[in-house]
Amino acid sequence: MHWPRSLSIRLALMFALVSLVLLGSIGFYLYQSLAREIAWRDDQMLLGRLERMEVLLEDGESVAALRRRPQLYANMLGNRESLLWVLDAQGQALIEVNPANLSVPNLPESKDVRLGDYPGSPQARLAWQSVEQEGKRLTMVAGKLLHERDQMLADYRFTLGIALGVGALLASLLGWGVSRRGLRPVRRLARRAAAIDVQHLDLRLESDSEVEELRGLSIALNQMLDRLEEGFAQLSRFSEDLAHEMRTPLSNLLGHTQQVLRQERPAEEYQYLLASHIEEYERLSRMINSMLFLARTESPSVTMTKENIDIAQLVEQLCEYFEGMAEDDDRALVNQASGTLWANPDLLRRALANLLANALRYGREGTPIHIVSDVVKDHNAVAVHNEGEPIESADQSRVFDRFYRCDPARTGAGDSGGLGLAIVRSIAQWHGGSVRVVSSTGGTTFTLSLPKNRDKKMSEKDI
């Protein structure tokens, strides 16, 4: 069955179907109750006629005398639907009132009153009883033709059918009207949503005036629009930042080359130019590799394995790697981490390396860098703390954005192009975790938080 696309029509049809079932059940119950009540009343009437006939026989002079007074029985019965027989022992009719000209029924003798349908046909209802009269056994039979009752019940069924049809039609029409009125908030919500496009991402759906069932949907859609607006703004900023970051090294390459080629130069200047070009190429290469790395980690189709990693051992390896850079600034790398993390080893190493490189680049000379670990609820956290100039509160919310630098002037050969912390955030999100920064006069702490390995099999399945 193919339902209509219109929700109003669907609800109207459902209303009609429910009404049809409900009214049909009530009508069937009423019809059965009426049929049983009429049948019971007819049976009681037949039993009463047998009692009156028995009294009449007991008070009469003889059956022969009663047979000479047929008008008495007709007046007693009072209509053309009634039947009456008084039968002798051989089944011959001594007294008979039979407007339908039915044959004399062949009934078994019974001292008790019995009820039943006319033998061989349900067109009449009978009640009979055998009695003694002047030493002779007689059988009294009272009956009622069922044509009138059947016609009345047929008319009642027809009336019920008409009522069911009209009720279903009215229910569908009323259901359509009610559903159309009830779905007005949905249509308003659709019109409001249709007005939101790329140029109007600041518009939001009204949630205060909506009905309770749509309020949650409006809130969820508004939250989705907030994320879309933020993502679109980030994409716009990313395009601008990418163009700016790519333009700087390309402008340097082009400018230096044009300047050198204006006149003949000694071989040493050409070598210096090529060396300068190599630095710019390396910068571009690092930027492109970082962008490719971000694209891979943010792709939902990426499948990389996870394992339990000894945090202290991994941090110790990184400290040995950065030891030379730390000694140049008279700094110490203090490894206070312990425990394990459920993560991809390559991604975790890259994230912690970026945090250590960031601490070495922006920390104060001669101060230590502490790497500590902790357990916060159902997450394991690794924090990198360095002492130096605090990050402004306005910058703290953007330090993980791509190409963002708190101090654009501080760049060097090992500069990540403003993508180092963005990579850390992408790695954390790939693991289902987060990264945050807290900065004050006492120093700056970057904390990488990853969920615990609750179920190893489940985690591997979800990757």
Coordinates of C-alpha atoms in Angstrom, one line a residue:
M1 CA 0.0 0.0 0.0
H2 CA 1.4 3.4 -1.0
W3 CA 0.4 6.2 1.4
P4 CA -0.2 9.7 0.1
R5 CA 2.7 12.1 0.4
S6 CA 0.6 14.6 2.2
L7 CA 0.8 14.2 6.0
S8 CA -2.7 15.9 6.3
I9 CA -4.2 13.3 4.0
R10 CA -2.5 10.5 5.8
L11 CA -3.8 11.6 9.2
A12 CA -7.3 12.0 7.7
L13 CA -7.2 8.5 6.3
M14 CA -6.0 7.2 9.7
F15 CA -8.8 9.1 11.4
A16 CA -11.3 7.5 9.0
L17 CA -9.8 4.0 9.5
V18 CA -9.9 4.4 13.3
S19 CA -13.4 5.7 13.3
L20 CA -14.5 2.9 10.9
V21 CA -13.1 0.3 13.2
L22 CA -14.5 1.9 16.4
L23 CA -18.0 2.6 15.0
G24 CA -18.1 -0.8 13.3
S25 CA -17.2 -2.5 16.6
I26 CA -19.9 -0.5 18.5
G27 CA -22.4 -1.2 15.7
F28 CA -21.7 -4.9 15.7
Y29 CA -22.1 -5.0 19.5
L30 CA -25.4 -3.1 19.3
Y31 CA -26.7 -5.3 16.5
Q32 CA -25.9 -8.5 18.4
S33 CA -27.4 -7.1 21.6
L34 CA -30.6 -6.1 19.7
A35 CA -30.9 -9.5 18.0
R36 CA -30.5 -11.3 21.3
E37 CA -33.0 -9.1 23.0
I38 CA -35.6 -9.6 20.3
A39 CA -35.1 -13.3 20.3
W40 CA -35.4 -13.5 24.1
R41 CA -38.6 -11.4 24.0
D42 CA -40.1 -13.7 21.3
D43 CA -39.3 -16.8 23.3
Q44 CA -40.9 -15.3 26.4
M45 CA -44.0 -14.4 24.3
L46 CA -44.2 -18.0 23.0
L47 CA -43.9 -19.4 26.5
G48 CA -46.7 -17.1 27.7
R49 CA -48.9 -18.3 24.9
L50 CA -48.3 -21.9 25.9
E51 CA -49.3 -21.1 29.5
R52 CA -52.5 -19.3 28.4
M53 CA -53.4 -22.2 26.1
E54 CA -52.9 -24.7 28.8
V55 CA -55.1 -22.7 31.1
L56 CA -57.7 -22.5 28.4
L57 CA -57.6 -26.3 27.8
E58 CA -58.0 -27.0 31.5
D59 CA -61.0 -24.6 31.8
G60 CA -62.7 -25.7 28.6
E61 CA -65.4 -28.4 28.3
S62 CA -63.4 -30.4 25.7
V63 CA -61.1 -30.0 22.8
A64 CA -64.0 -30.5 20.5
A65 CA -65.8 -27.6 22.1
L66 CA -62.8 -25.4 21.7
R67 CA -62.4 -26.3 18.1
R68 CA -65.9 -24.8 17.5
R69 CA -64.5 -21.4 18.6
P70 CA -61.6 -20.6 16.3
Q71 CA -62.1 -16.8 16.6
L72 CA -61.1 -17.1 20.2
Y73 CA -57.6 -18.1 19.3
A74 CA -57.3 -15.5 16.5
N75 CA -58.2 -12.8 19.0
M76 CA -55.8 -14.2 21.5
L77 CA -52.9 -14.1 19.1
G78 CA -53.8 -10.8 17.6
N79 CA -51.5 -10.7 14.5
R80 CA -50.7 -12.7 11.3
E81 CA -47.2 -13.6 12.5
S82 CA -48.4 -16.0 15.2
L83 CA -48.8 -19.8 14.8
L84 CA -50.7 -22.3 17.1
W85 CA -51.3 -26.0 16.9
V86 CA -52.9 -28.5 19.3
L87 CA -51.9 -32.0 18.1
D88 CA -53.2 -35.4 19.2
A89 CA -51.0 -38.4 19.9
Q90 CA -50.8 -39.2 16.2
G91 CA -49.6 -35.7 15.3
Q92 CA -52.9 -34.6 13.8
A93 CA -53.9 -31.0 14.2
L94 CA -57.0 -30.7 16.4
I95 CA -56.7 -26.9 16.7
E96 CA -54.7 -24.9 14.1
V97 CA -54.0 -21.2 13.5
N98 CA -51.6 -21.1 10.6
P99 CA -51.8 -17.9 8.5
A100 CA -48.6 -18.9 6.6
N101 CA -50.0 -22.3 5.7
L102 CA -47.0 -24.2 7.1
S103 CA -47.2 -27.9 7.4
V104 CA -47.8 -29.4 10.8
P105 CA -44.4 -29.7 12.5
N106 CA -43.3 -33.2 13.6
L107 CA -42.0 -32.5 17.1
P108 CA -40.9 -34.9 19.8
E109 CA -43.2 -35.2 22.9
S110 CA -41.9 -33.4 26.0
K111 CA -43.6 -32.8 29.4
D112 CA -41.3 -29.8 29.8
V113 CA -41.5 -26.7 27.6
R114 CA -39.1 -26.7 24.7
L115 CA -38.0 -24.1 22.3
G116 CA -36.6 -24.5 18.8
D117 CA -36.7 -23.4 15.2
Y118 CA -39.3 -24.7 12.8
P119 CA -38.0 -28.1 11.5
G120 CA -36.0 -27.8 8.3
S121 CA -36.3 -24.0 8.1
P122 CA -35.4 -21.1 10.3
Q123 CA -38.5 -19.1 9.1
A124 CA -40.4 -19.6 12.3
R125 CA -39.6 -20.0 16.1
L126 CA -41.6 -22.7 18.0
A127 CA -42.3 -23.5 21.6
W128 CA -44.1 -26.8 22.5
Q129 CA -45.2 -28.9 25.5
S130 CA -47.1 -32.2 25.9
V131 CA -50.1 -32.3 28.3
E132 CA -52.9 -34.8 29.4
Q133 CA -56.5 -33.8 28.5
E134 CA -59.4 -36.2 29.3
G135 CA -57.0 -39.1 29.3
K136 CA -55.5 -38.1 26.0
R137 CA -52.0 -36.8 25.3
L138 CA -52.0 -33.5 23.5
T139 CA -49.1 -31.4 22.2
M140 CA -49.5 -27.7 22.3
V141 CA -47.3 -25.8 19.8
A142 CA -47.0 -22.0 19.8
G143 CA -44.9 -20.3 17.1
K144 CA -44.0 -17.0 15.5
L145 CA -43.0 -16.2 11.9
L146 CA -39.6 -14.5 11.7
H147 CA -40.1 -12.5 8.5
E148 CA -40.9 -9.4 10.4
R149 CA -38.0 -9.8 12.8
D150 CA -35.6 -10.5 9.9
Q151 CA -36.8 -7.5 8.0
M152 CA -36.3 -5.3 11.0
L153 CA -32.8 -6.6 11.6
A154 CA -32.0 -6.1 7.9
D155 CA -33.2 -2.5 8.1
Y156 CA -31.1 -2.0 11.2
R157 CA -28.0 -3.4 9.5
F158 CA -28.6 -1.1 6.5
T159 CA -28.9 1.8 8.8
L160 CA -25.7 0.8 10.6
G161 CA -23.9 0.6 7.3
I162 CA -25.1 4.0 6.3
A163 CA -24.0 5.4 9.7
L164 CA -20.6 3.7 9.3
G165 CA -20.0 5.2 5.9
V166 CA -21.2 8.7 6.9
G167 CA -19.1 8.5 10.1
A168 CA -16.0 7.5 8.2
L169 CA -16.5 10.3 5.7
L170 CA -17.1 12.8 8.4
A171 CA -14.1 11.5 10.4
S172 CA -11.8 11.8 7.3
L173 CA -13.0 15.4 6.6
L174 CA -12.8 16.5 10.2
G175 CA -9.4 14.7 10.5
W176 CA -8.2 16.5 7.4
G177 CA -9.3 19.8 8.8
V178 CA -7.9 19.2 12.2
S179 CA -4.6 17.9 10.8
R180 CA -4.3 20.9 8.5
R181 CA -4.8 23.2 11.5
G182 CA -2.5 21.2 13.7
L183 CA 0.3 21.2 11.2
R184 CA 0.3 24.9 10.8
P185 CA 3.5 25.2 13.0
V186 CA 5.2 22.7 10.7
R187 CA 4.4 24.8 7.7
R188 CA 5.6 27.9 9.4
L189 CA 8.8 26.1 10.4
A190 CA 9.2 25.0 6.8
R191 CA 8.7 28.6 5.5
R192 CA 11.2 29.9 8.0
A193 CA 13.7 27.2 7.1
A194 CA 13.3 27.9 3.4
A195 CA 14.3 31.5 4.0
I196 CA 17.8 30.4 5.3
D197 CA 20.5 30.3 2.6
V198 CA 24.1 31.1 2.3
Q199 CA 23.5 34.8 2.5
H200 CA 21.2 34.5 5.6
L201 CA 22.9 31.9 7.8
D202 CA 22.3 34.2 10.8
L203 CA 18.5 33.5 10.6
R204 CA 17.1 31.1 13.2
L205 CA 13.9 29.1 13.6
E206 CA 11.5 30.4 16.2
S207 CA 11.4 27.9 19.1
D208 CA 9.6 29.8 21.9
S209 CA 6.2 29.9 20.2
E210 CA 6.2 26.4 18.7
V211 CA 4.2 23.5 20.1
E212 CA 6.0 21.2 22.5
E213 CA 6.6 18.5 19.9
L214 CA 8.3 21.0 17.5
R215 CA 10.3 22.9 20.1
G216 CA 12.9 20.2 20.4
L217 CA 13.2 20.0 16.6
S218 CA 13.5 23.8 16.3
I219 CA 16.3 23.8 19.0
A220 CA 18.1 21.0 17.2
L221 CA 17.8 22.7 13.9
N222 CA 19.1 26.0 15.3
Q223 CA 22.0 24.2 16.9
M224 CA 22.7 22.6 13.5
L225 CA 22.5 26.1 11.9
D226 CA 25.0 27.4 14.5
R227 CA 27.4 24.7 13.5
L228 CA 26.9 25.3 9.8
E229 CA 27.4 29.0 10.3
E230 CA 30.5 28.5 12.3
G231 CA 31.8 25.9 9.8
F232 CA 31.1 28.2 6.9
A233 CA 32.8 31.1 8.7
Q234 CA 35.8 28.8 9.4
L235 CA 35.9 27.7 5.8
S236 CA 35.9 31.3 4.6
R237 CA 38.6 32.2 7.0
F238 CA 40.5 29.0 6.0
S239 CA 40.4 30.0 2.4
E240 CA 41.6 33.5 3.2
D241 CA 44.4 32.2 5.5
L242 CA 45.4 29.6 3.0
A243 CA 45.7 32.2 0.2
H244 CA 47.7 34.4 2.5
E245 CA 50.0 31.6 3.7
M246 CA 50.6 30.4 0.2
R247 CA 51.1 33.9 -1.2
T248 CA 53.9 34.8 1.2
P249 CA 56.4 32.1 0.2
L250 CA 55.4 32.4 -3.5
S251 CA 55.9 36.2 -3.3
N252 CA 59.3 35.7 -1.7
L253 CA 60.3 33.2 -4.3
L254 CA 59.2 35.4 -7.2
G255 CA 60.6 38.6 -5.8
H256 CA 64.0 37.2 -5.0
T257 CA 64.3 35.5 -8.4
Q258 CA 63.3 38.6 -10.3
Q259 CA 65.7 40.7 -8.3
V260 CA 68.6 38.4 -9.0
L261 CA 67.9 38.0 -12.7
R262 CA 67.9 41.7 -13.3
Q263 CA 71.7 41.6 -13.8
E264 CA 74.6 39.2 -13.9
R265 CA 75.5 37.9 -10.4
P266 CA 78.4 35.9 -9.1
A267 CA 77.9 32.2 -8.5
E268 CA 77.7 32.8 -4.7
E269 CA 74.6 34.9 -5.0
Y270 CA 72.9 32.3 -7.1
Q271 CA 73.8 29.6 -4.6
Y272 CA 72.4 31.9 -1.8
L273 CA 69.2 32.3 -3.8
L274 CA 68.8 28.6 -4.3
A275 CA 69.3 28.0 -0.6
S276 CA 66.7 30.7 0.2
H277 CA 64.4 29.0 -2.3
I278 CA 64.9 25.7 -0.6
E279 CA 63.8 27.2 2.7
E280 CA 60.6 28.5 1.1
Y281 CA 60.0 25.1 -0.6
E282 CA 60.4 23.3 2.7
R283 CA 57.9 25.7 4.3
L284 CA 55.4 25.0 1.5
S285 CA 56.1 21.3 1.8
R286 CA 55.5 21.3 5.5
M287 CA 52.3 23.3 5.0
I288 CA 51.0 20.9 2.3
N289 CA 51.9 17.8 4.3
S290 CA 50.1 19.2 7.4
M291 CA 47.0 20.0 5.3
L292 CA 47.0 16.5 3.9
F293 CA 47.4 15.1 7.4
L294 CA 44.4 17.1 8.6
A295 CA 42.4 15.9 5.6
R296 CA 43.2 12.3 6.4
T297 CA 42.5 12.5 10.1
E298 CA 39.2 14.4 9.5
S299 CA 37.9 11.9 6.9
P300 CA 35.3 9.5 8.4
S301 CA 36.4 6.7 6.1
V302 CA 40.0 6.7 7.6
T303 CA 40.7 3.4 9.3
M304 CA 43.6 3.3 11.7
T305 CA 44.2 0.8 14.5
K306 CA 44.3 1.7 18.2
E307 CA 46.3 0.1 21.0
N308 CA 47.3 0.6 24.6
I309 CA 50.2 2.9 24.7
D310 CA 52.6 3.5 27.6
I311 CA 52.4 7.2 28.1
A312 CA 55.7 7.5 30.1
Q313 CA 57.6 5.6 27.5
L314 CA 56.2 7.6 24.6
V315 CA 56.9 10.9 26.3
E316 CA 60.4 9.8 27.1
Q317 CA 61.1 9.1 23.4
L318 CA 59.8 12.6 22.5
C319 CA 61.9 14.2 25.3
E320 CA 65.0 12.6 23.8
Y321 CA 64.1 13.8 20.4
F322 CA 63.6 17.5 21.6
E323 CA 66.4 17.4 24.0
G324 CA 68.8 19.3 21.7
M325 CA 66.3 22.1 21.1
A326 CA 65.6 22.4 24.9
E327 CA 69.4 22.6 25.7
D328 CA 69.8 25.4 23.2
D329 CA 67.5 27.5 25.4
D330 CA 68.8 26.1 28.7
R331 CA 65.6 24.3 29.3
A332 CA 64.6 20.9 30.8
L333 CA 61.9 18.5 29.7
V334 CA 60.4 17.0 32.9
N335 CA 58.5 13.7 32.2
Q336 CA 55.9 13.1 35.0
A337 CA 53.5 11.1 32.8
S338 CA 52.3 7.5 33.7
G339 CA 49.6 5.0 32.8
T340 CA 48.3 4.0 29.4
L341 CA 46.3 5.6 26.6
W342 CA 44.0 3.8 24.1
A343 CA 45.0 5.5 20.8
N344 CA 46.7 5.2 17.5
P345 CA 50.5 5.4 18.3
D346 CA 51.5 7.5 15.2
L347 CA 48.7 10.1 15.7
L348 CA 49.3 10.3 19.5
R349 CA 53.0 10.8 18.9
R350 CA 52.3 13.5 16.4
A351 CA 49.9 15.4 18.7
L352 CA 52.3 15.3 21.7
A353 CA 55.2 16.3 19.5
N354 CA 53.3 19.3 18.3
L355 CA 52.5 20.3 21.9
L356 CA 56.1 20.0 22.9
A357 CA 57.3 21.9 19.9
N358 CA 54.8 24.7 20.7
A359 CA 56.0 24.8 24.3
L360 CA 59.6 25.1 23.2
R361 CA 58.8 27.8 20.7
Y362 CA 56.8 30.0 23.0
G363 CA 58.1 29.2 26.5
R364 CA 60.4 31.4 28.4
E365 CA 64.1 30.6 28.1
G366 CA 65.7 28.8 31.1
T367 CA 62.3 27.5 32.4
P368 CA 61.3 23.8 32.5
I369 CA 58.5 22.1 30.5
H370 CA 56.4 19.6 32.5
I371 CA 54.6 16.7 30.9
V372 CA 52.0 15.2 33.3
S373 CA 49.1 12.7 33.1
D374 CA 45.9 12.4 34.9
V375 CA 42.6 10.5 34.9
V376 CA 39.4 12.7 34.7
K377 CA 36.2 10.6 34.9
D378 CA 36.2 8.3 31.9
H379 CA 39.1 10.1 30.1
N380 CA 42.9 9.9 30.3
A381 CA 44.6 13.3 30.0
V382 CA 48.1 14.3 29.1
A383 CA 49.1 18.0 29.9
V384 CA 52.1 20.0 28.6
H385 CA 52.9 23.0 30.8
N386 CA 55.4 25.8 30.0
E387 CA 56.2 29.1 31.6
G388 CA 56.0 32.2 29.3
E389 CA 53.9 35.0 28.2
P390 CA 50.2 34.2 28.8
I391 CA 47.9 33.8 25.9
E392 CA 45.2 36.5 25.7
S393 CA 41.7 35.3 26.5
A394 CA 40.6 36.4 23.0
D395 CA 43.3 34.2 21.4
Q396 CA 42.7 31.1 23.6
S397 CA 39.4 30.4 21.7
R398 CA 41.2 30.5 18.4
V399 CA 44.6 29.0 19.0
F400 CA 43.3 25.7 17.5
D401 CA 42.1 27.3 14.3
R402 CA 44.0 26.6 11.1
F403 CA 46.7 29.2 10.2
Y404 CA 46.0 31.2 13.4
R405 CA 49.0 32.6 15.2
C406 CA 48.9 34.7 18.4
D407 CA 52.1 36.5 17.2
P408 CA 52.3 36.3 13.4
A409 CA 55.8 37.8 13.5
R410 CA 57.2 34.8 15.4
T411 CA 58.0 32.4 12.6
G412 CA 61.0 30.3 11.9
A413 CA 62.4 27.4 10.0
G414 CA 60.5 24.9 12.1
D415 CA 57.3 26.9 12.0
S416 CA 54.2 24.7 11.3
G417 CA 52.5 27.4 9.4
G418 CA 49.8 27.8 12.0
L419 CA 48.6 24.2 11.6
G420 CA 50.3 22.5 14.6
L421 CA 47.6 23.0 17.2
A422 CA 44.9 22.5 14.5
I423 CA 46.4 19.0 13.9
V424 CA 46.3 18.3 17.7
R425 CA 42.6 19.2 17.8
S426 CA 41.9 17.0 14.7
I427 CA 43.7 14.0 16.3
A428 CA 41.8 14.5 19.6
Q429 CA 38.5 14.6 17.8
W430 CA 39.4 11.5 15.7
H431 CA 39.9 9.6 19.0
G432 CA 36.6 11.0 20.4
G433 CA 38.5 13.3 22.8
S434 CA 39.3 17.0 23.1
V435 CA 42.1 19.4 23.7
R436 CA 42.0 22.6 25.7
V437 CA 44.3 25.4 26.8
V438 CA 44.6 27.3 30.1
S439 CA 46.9 30.3 30.2
S440 CA 47.8 32.8 32.9
T441 CA 50.8 34.6 34.4
G442 CA 51.8 31.3 36.0
G443 CA 52.2 29.6 32.6
T444 CA 50.3 27.9 29.8
T445 CA 49.0 24.4 29.9
F446 CA 47.7 22.4 26.9
T447 CA 45.7 19.3 27.9
L448 CA 45.0 16.4 25.5
S449 CA 42.1 14.3 26.8
L450 CA 41.2 10.9 25.2
P451 CA 38.5 8.4 26.3
K452 CA 39.5 5.2 28.1
N453 CA 39.4 1.8 26.4
R454 CA 36.2 0.5 27.9
D455 CA 35.8 -2.3 25.4
K456 CA 38.7 -3.1 23.1
K457 CA 36.6 -5.1 20.7
M458 CA 34.0 -2.4 20.5
S459 CA 36.6 0.3 19.9
E460 CA 38.2 -1.6 17.1
K461 CA 34.8 -2.1 15.5
D462 CA 34.0 1.6 15.6
I463 CA 37.3 2.7 13.9

